[in-house]
PDB file of C-alpha atoms in Angstrom:
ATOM      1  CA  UNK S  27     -52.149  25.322 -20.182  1.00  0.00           C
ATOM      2  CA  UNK S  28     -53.421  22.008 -18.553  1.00  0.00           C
ATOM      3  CA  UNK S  29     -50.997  19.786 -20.280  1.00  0.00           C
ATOM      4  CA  UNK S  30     -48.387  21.884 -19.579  1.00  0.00           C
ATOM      5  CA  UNK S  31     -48.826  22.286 -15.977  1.00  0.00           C
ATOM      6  CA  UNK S  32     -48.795  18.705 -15.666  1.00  0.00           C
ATOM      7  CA  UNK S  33     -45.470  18.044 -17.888  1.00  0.00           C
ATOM      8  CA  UNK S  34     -44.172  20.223 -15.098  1.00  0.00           C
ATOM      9  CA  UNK S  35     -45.594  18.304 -12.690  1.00  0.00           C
ATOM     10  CA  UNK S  36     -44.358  14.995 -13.959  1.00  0.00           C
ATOM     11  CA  UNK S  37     -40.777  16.606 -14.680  1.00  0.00           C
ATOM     12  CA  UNK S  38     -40.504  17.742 -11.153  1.00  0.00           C
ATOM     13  CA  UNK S  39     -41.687  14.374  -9.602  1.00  0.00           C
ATOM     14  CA  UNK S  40     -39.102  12.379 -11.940  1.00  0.00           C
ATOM     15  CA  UNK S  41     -36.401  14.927 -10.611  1.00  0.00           C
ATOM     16  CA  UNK S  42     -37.441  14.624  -7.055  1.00  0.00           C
ATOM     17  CA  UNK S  43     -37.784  10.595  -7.564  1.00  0.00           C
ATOM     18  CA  UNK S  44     -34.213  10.828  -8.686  1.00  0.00           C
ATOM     19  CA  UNK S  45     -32.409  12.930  -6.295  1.00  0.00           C
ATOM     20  CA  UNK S  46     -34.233  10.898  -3.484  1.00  0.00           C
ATOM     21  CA  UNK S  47     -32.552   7.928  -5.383  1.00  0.00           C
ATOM     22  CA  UNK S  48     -29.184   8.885  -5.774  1.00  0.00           C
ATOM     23  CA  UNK S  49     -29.539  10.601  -1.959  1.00  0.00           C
ATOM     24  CA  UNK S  50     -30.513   6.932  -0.850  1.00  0.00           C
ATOM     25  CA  UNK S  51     -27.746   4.911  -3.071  1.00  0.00           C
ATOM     26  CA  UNK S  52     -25.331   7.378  -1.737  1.00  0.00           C
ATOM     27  CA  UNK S  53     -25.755   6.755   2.198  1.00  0.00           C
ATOM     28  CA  UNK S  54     -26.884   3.579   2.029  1.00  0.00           C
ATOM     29  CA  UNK S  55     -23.728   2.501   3.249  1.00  0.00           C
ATOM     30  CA  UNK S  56     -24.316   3.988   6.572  1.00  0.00           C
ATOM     31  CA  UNK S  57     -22.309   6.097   9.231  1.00  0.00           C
ATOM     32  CA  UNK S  58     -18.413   5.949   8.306  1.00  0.00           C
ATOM     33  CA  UNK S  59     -17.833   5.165  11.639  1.00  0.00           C
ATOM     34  CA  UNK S  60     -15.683   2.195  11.973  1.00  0.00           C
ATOM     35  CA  UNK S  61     -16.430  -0.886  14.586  1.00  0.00           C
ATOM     36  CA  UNK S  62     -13.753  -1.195  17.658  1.00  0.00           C
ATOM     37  CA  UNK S  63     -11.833  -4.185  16.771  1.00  0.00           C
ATOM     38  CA  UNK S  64      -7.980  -4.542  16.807  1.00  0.00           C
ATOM     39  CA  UNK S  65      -6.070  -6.530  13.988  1.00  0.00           C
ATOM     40  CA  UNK S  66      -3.041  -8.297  14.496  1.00  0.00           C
ATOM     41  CA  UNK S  67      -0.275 -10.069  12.353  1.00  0.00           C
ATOM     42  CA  UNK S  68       2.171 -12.903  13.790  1.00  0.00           C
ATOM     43  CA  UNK S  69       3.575 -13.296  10.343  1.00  0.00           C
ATOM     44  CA  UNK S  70       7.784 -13.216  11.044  1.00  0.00           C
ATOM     45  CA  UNK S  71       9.436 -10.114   9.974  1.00  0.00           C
ATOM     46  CA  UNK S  72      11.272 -10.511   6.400  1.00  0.00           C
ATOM     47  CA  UNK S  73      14.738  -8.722   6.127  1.00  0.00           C
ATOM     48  CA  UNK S  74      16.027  -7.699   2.754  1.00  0.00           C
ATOM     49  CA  UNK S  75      20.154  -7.907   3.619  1.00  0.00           C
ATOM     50  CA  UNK S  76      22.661  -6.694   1.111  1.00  0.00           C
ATOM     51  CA  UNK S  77      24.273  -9.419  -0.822  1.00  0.00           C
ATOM     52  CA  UNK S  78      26.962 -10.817   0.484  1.00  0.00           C
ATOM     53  CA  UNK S  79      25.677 -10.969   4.131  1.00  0.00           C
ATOM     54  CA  UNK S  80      26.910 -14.101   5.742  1.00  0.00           C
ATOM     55  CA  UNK S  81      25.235 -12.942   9.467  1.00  0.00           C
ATOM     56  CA  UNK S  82      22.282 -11.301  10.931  1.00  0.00           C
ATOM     57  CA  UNK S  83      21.292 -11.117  14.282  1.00  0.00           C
ATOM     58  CA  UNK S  84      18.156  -8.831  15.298  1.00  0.00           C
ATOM     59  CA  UNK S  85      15.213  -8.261  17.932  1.00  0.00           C
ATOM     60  CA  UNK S  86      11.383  -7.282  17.598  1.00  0.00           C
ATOM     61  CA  UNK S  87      11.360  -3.484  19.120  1.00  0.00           C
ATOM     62  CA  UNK S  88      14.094  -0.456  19.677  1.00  0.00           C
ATOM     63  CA  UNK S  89      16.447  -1.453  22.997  1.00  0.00           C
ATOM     64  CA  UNK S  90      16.394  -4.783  22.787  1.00  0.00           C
ATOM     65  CA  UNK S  91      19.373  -7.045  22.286  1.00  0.00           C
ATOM     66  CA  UNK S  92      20.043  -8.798  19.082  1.00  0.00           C
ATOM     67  CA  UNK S  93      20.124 -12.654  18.897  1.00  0.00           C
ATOM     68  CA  UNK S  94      21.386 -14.510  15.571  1.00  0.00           C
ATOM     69  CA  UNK S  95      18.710 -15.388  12.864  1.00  0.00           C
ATOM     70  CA  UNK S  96      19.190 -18.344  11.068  1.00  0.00           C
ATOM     71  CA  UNK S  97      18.991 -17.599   7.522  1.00  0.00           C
ATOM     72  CA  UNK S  98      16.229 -19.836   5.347  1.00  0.00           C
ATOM     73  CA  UNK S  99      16.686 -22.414   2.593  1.00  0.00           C
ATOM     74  CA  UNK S 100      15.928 -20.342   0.213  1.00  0.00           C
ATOM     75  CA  UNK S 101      19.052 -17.571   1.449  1.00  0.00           C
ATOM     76  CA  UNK S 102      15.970 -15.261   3.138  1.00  0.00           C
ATOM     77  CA  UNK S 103      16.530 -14.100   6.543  1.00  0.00           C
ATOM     78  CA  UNK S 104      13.132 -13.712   8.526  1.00  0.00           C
ATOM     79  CA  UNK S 105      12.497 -12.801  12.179  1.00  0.00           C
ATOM     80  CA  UNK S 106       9.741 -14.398  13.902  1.00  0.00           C
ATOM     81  CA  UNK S 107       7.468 -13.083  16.540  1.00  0.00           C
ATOM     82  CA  UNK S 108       8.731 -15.419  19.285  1.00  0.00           C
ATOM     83  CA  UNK S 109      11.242 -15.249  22.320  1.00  0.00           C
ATOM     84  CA  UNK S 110      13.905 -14.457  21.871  1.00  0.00           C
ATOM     85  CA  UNK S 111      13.362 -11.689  19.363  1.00  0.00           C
ATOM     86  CA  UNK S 112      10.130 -10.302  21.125  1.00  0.00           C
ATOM     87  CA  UNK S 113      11.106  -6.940  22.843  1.00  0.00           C
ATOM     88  CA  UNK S 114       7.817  -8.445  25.123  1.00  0.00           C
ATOM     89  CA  UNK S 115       4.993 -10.402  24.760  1.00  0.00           C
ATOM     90  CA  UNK S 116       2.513  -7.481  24.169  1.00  0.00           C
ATOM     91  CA  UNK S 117       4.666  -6.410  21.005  1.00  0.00           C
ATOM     92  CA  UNK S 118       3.599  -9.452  19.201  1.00  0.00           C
ATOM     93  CA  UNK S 119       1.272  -8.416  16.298  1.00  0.00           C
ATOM     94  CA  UNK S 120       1.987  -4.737  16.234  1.00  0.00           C
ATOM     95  CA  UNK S 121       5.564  -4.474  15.304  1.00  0.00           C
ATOM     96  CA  UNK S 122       6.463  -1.526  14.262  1.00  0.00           C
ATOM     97  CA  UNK S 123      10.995  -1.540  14.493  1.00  0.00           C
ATOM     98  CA  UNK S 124      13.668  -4.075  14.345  1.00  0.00           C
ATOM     99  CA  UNK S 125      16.732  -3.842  15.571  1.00  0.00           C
ATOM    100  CA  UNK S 126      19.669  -5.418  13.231  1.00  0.00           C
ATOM    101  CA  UNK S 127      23.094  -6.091  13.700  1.00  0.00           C
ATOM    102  CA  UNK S 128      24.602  -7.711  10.173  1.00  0.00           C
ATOM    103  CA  UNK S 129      27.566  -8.848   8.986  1.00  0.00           C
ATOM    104  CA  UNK S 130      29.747  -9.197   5.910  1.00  0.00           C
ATOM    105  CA  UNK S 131      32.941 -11.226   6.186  1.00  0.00           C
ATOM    106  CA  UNK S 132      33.018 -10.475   9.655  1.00  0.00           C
ATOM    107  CA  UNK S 133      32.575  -6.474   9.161  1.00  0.00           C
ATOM    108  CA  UNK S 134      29.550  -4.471  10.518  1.00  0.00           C
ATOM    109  CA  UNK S 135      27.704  -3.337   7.607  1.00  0.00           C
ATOM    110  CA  UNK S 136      24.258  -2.641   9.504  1.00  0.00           C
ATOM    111  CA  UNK S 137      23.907  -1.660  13.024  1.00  0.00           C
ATOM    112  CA  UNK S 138      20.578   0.120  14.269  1.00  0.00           C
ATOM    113  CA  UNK S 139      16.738   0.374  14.554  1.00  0.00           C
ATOM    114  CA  UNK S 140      14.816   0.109  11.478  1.00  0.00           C
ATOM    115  CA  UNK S 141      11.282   1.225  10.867  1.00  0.00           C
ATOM    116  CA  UNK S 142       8.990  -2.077  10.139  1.00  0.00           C
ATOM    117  CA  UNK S 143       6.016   0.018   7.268  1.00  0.00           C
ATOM    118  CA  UNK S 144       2.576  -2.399   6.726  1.00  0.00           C
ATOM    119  CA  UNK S 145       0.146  -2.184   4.154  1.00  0.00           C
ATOM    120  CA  UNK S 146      -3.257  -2.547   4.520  1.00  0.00           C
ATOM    121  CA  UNK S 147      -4.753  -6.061   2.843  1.00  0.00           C
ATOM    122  CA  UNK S 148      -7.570  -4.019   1.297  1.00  0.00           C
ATOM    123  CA  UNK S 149      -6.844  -0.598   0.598  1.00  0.00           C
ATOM    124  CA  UNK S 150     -10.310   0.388  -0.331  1.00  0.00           C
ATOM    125  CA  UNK S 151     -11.729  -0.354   2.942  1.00  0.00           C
ATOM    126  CA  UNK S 152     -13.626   2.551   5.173  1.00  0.00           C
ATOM    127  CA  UNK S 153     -12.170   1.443   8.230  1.00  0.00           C
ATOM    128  CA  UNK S 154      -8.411   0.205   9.345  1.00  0.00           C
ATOM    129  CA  UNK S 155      -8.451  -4.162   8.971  1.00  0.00           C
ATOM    130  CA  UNK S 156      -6.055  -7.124   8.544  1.00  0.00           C
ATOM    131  CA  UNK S 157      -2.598  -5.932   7.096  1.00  0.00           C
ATOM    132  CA  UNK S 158       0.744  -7.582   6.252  1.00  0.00           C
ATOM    133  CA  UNK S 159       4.119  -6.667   6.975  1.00  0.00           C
ATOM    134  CA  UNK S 160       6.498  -5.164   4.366  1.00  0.00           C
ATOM    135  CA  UNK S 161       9.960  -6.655   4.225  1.00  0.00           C
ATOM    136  CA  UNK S 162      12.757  -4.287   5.709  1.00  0.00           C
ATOM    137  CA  UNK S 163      15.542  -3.233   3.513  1.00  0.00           C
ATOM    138  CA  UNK S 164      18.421  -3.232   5.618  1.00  0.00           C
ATOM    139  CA  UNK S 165      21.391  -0.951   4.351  1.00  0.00           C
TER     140      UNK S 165
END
């Protein structure tokens, strides 16, 4: 009756000493709150034109008016985060639209606001950090 009070003891205590455990592993990460700081990105915003697209012009921001991008090297067309594109200075690491005009053989084949999406750099992360811009499919 002894020894089996005590196997009950010593079953309980290993129970308790693992519950505690896994209680401790599981907030040991602390609070999910998330520390105030603000992440920007001055990476240039890349446009994905339809083929055949001989010119692009395009601002950072809805209302603003479209100046010609130069198109790369490499046939990419990318719009930095510098005057003239910059609807205004504040915009510059938040983007979030572009406006395009573009061009193919000298007809319109994209005119409007388009929405510019990010991802997040580490999409495991508790809280919001560093992201990068995905590249714009225009038409």
């Amino acid at each position: 009756m002894v020894l089996e009070r005590r196997a009950r003891a010593v079953v309980v205590g290993l129970l308790a000493v693992a519950v505690g455990g896994g209680a401790a592993i599981l907030f040991a990460r602390g609070p999910a709150t998330c520390p105030a700081i603000g992440y920007g990105n001055l990476a240039a915003i890349e446009l994905e034109v339809p083929e055949g697209t001989d010119a692009v012009a395009a601002c950072l921001g809805p209302g603003c008016t479209p100046r010609p991008v130069p198109t790369a090297a490499d046939g990419t067309w990318s719009v930095p985060q510098e005057d003239p594109y910059l609807q205004s200075p504040d915009a510059a690491g938040s983007v979030t639209h572009v406006t395009v005009q573009a061009q193919a053989r000298g007809t319109v084949v994209v005119d409007g606001v388009l929405e510019v999406e990010r991802q997040a750099v580490n999409r495991w992360a508790r809280c919001p950090g560093p992201f990068r811009y995905l590249p714009v499919q225009v038409g």
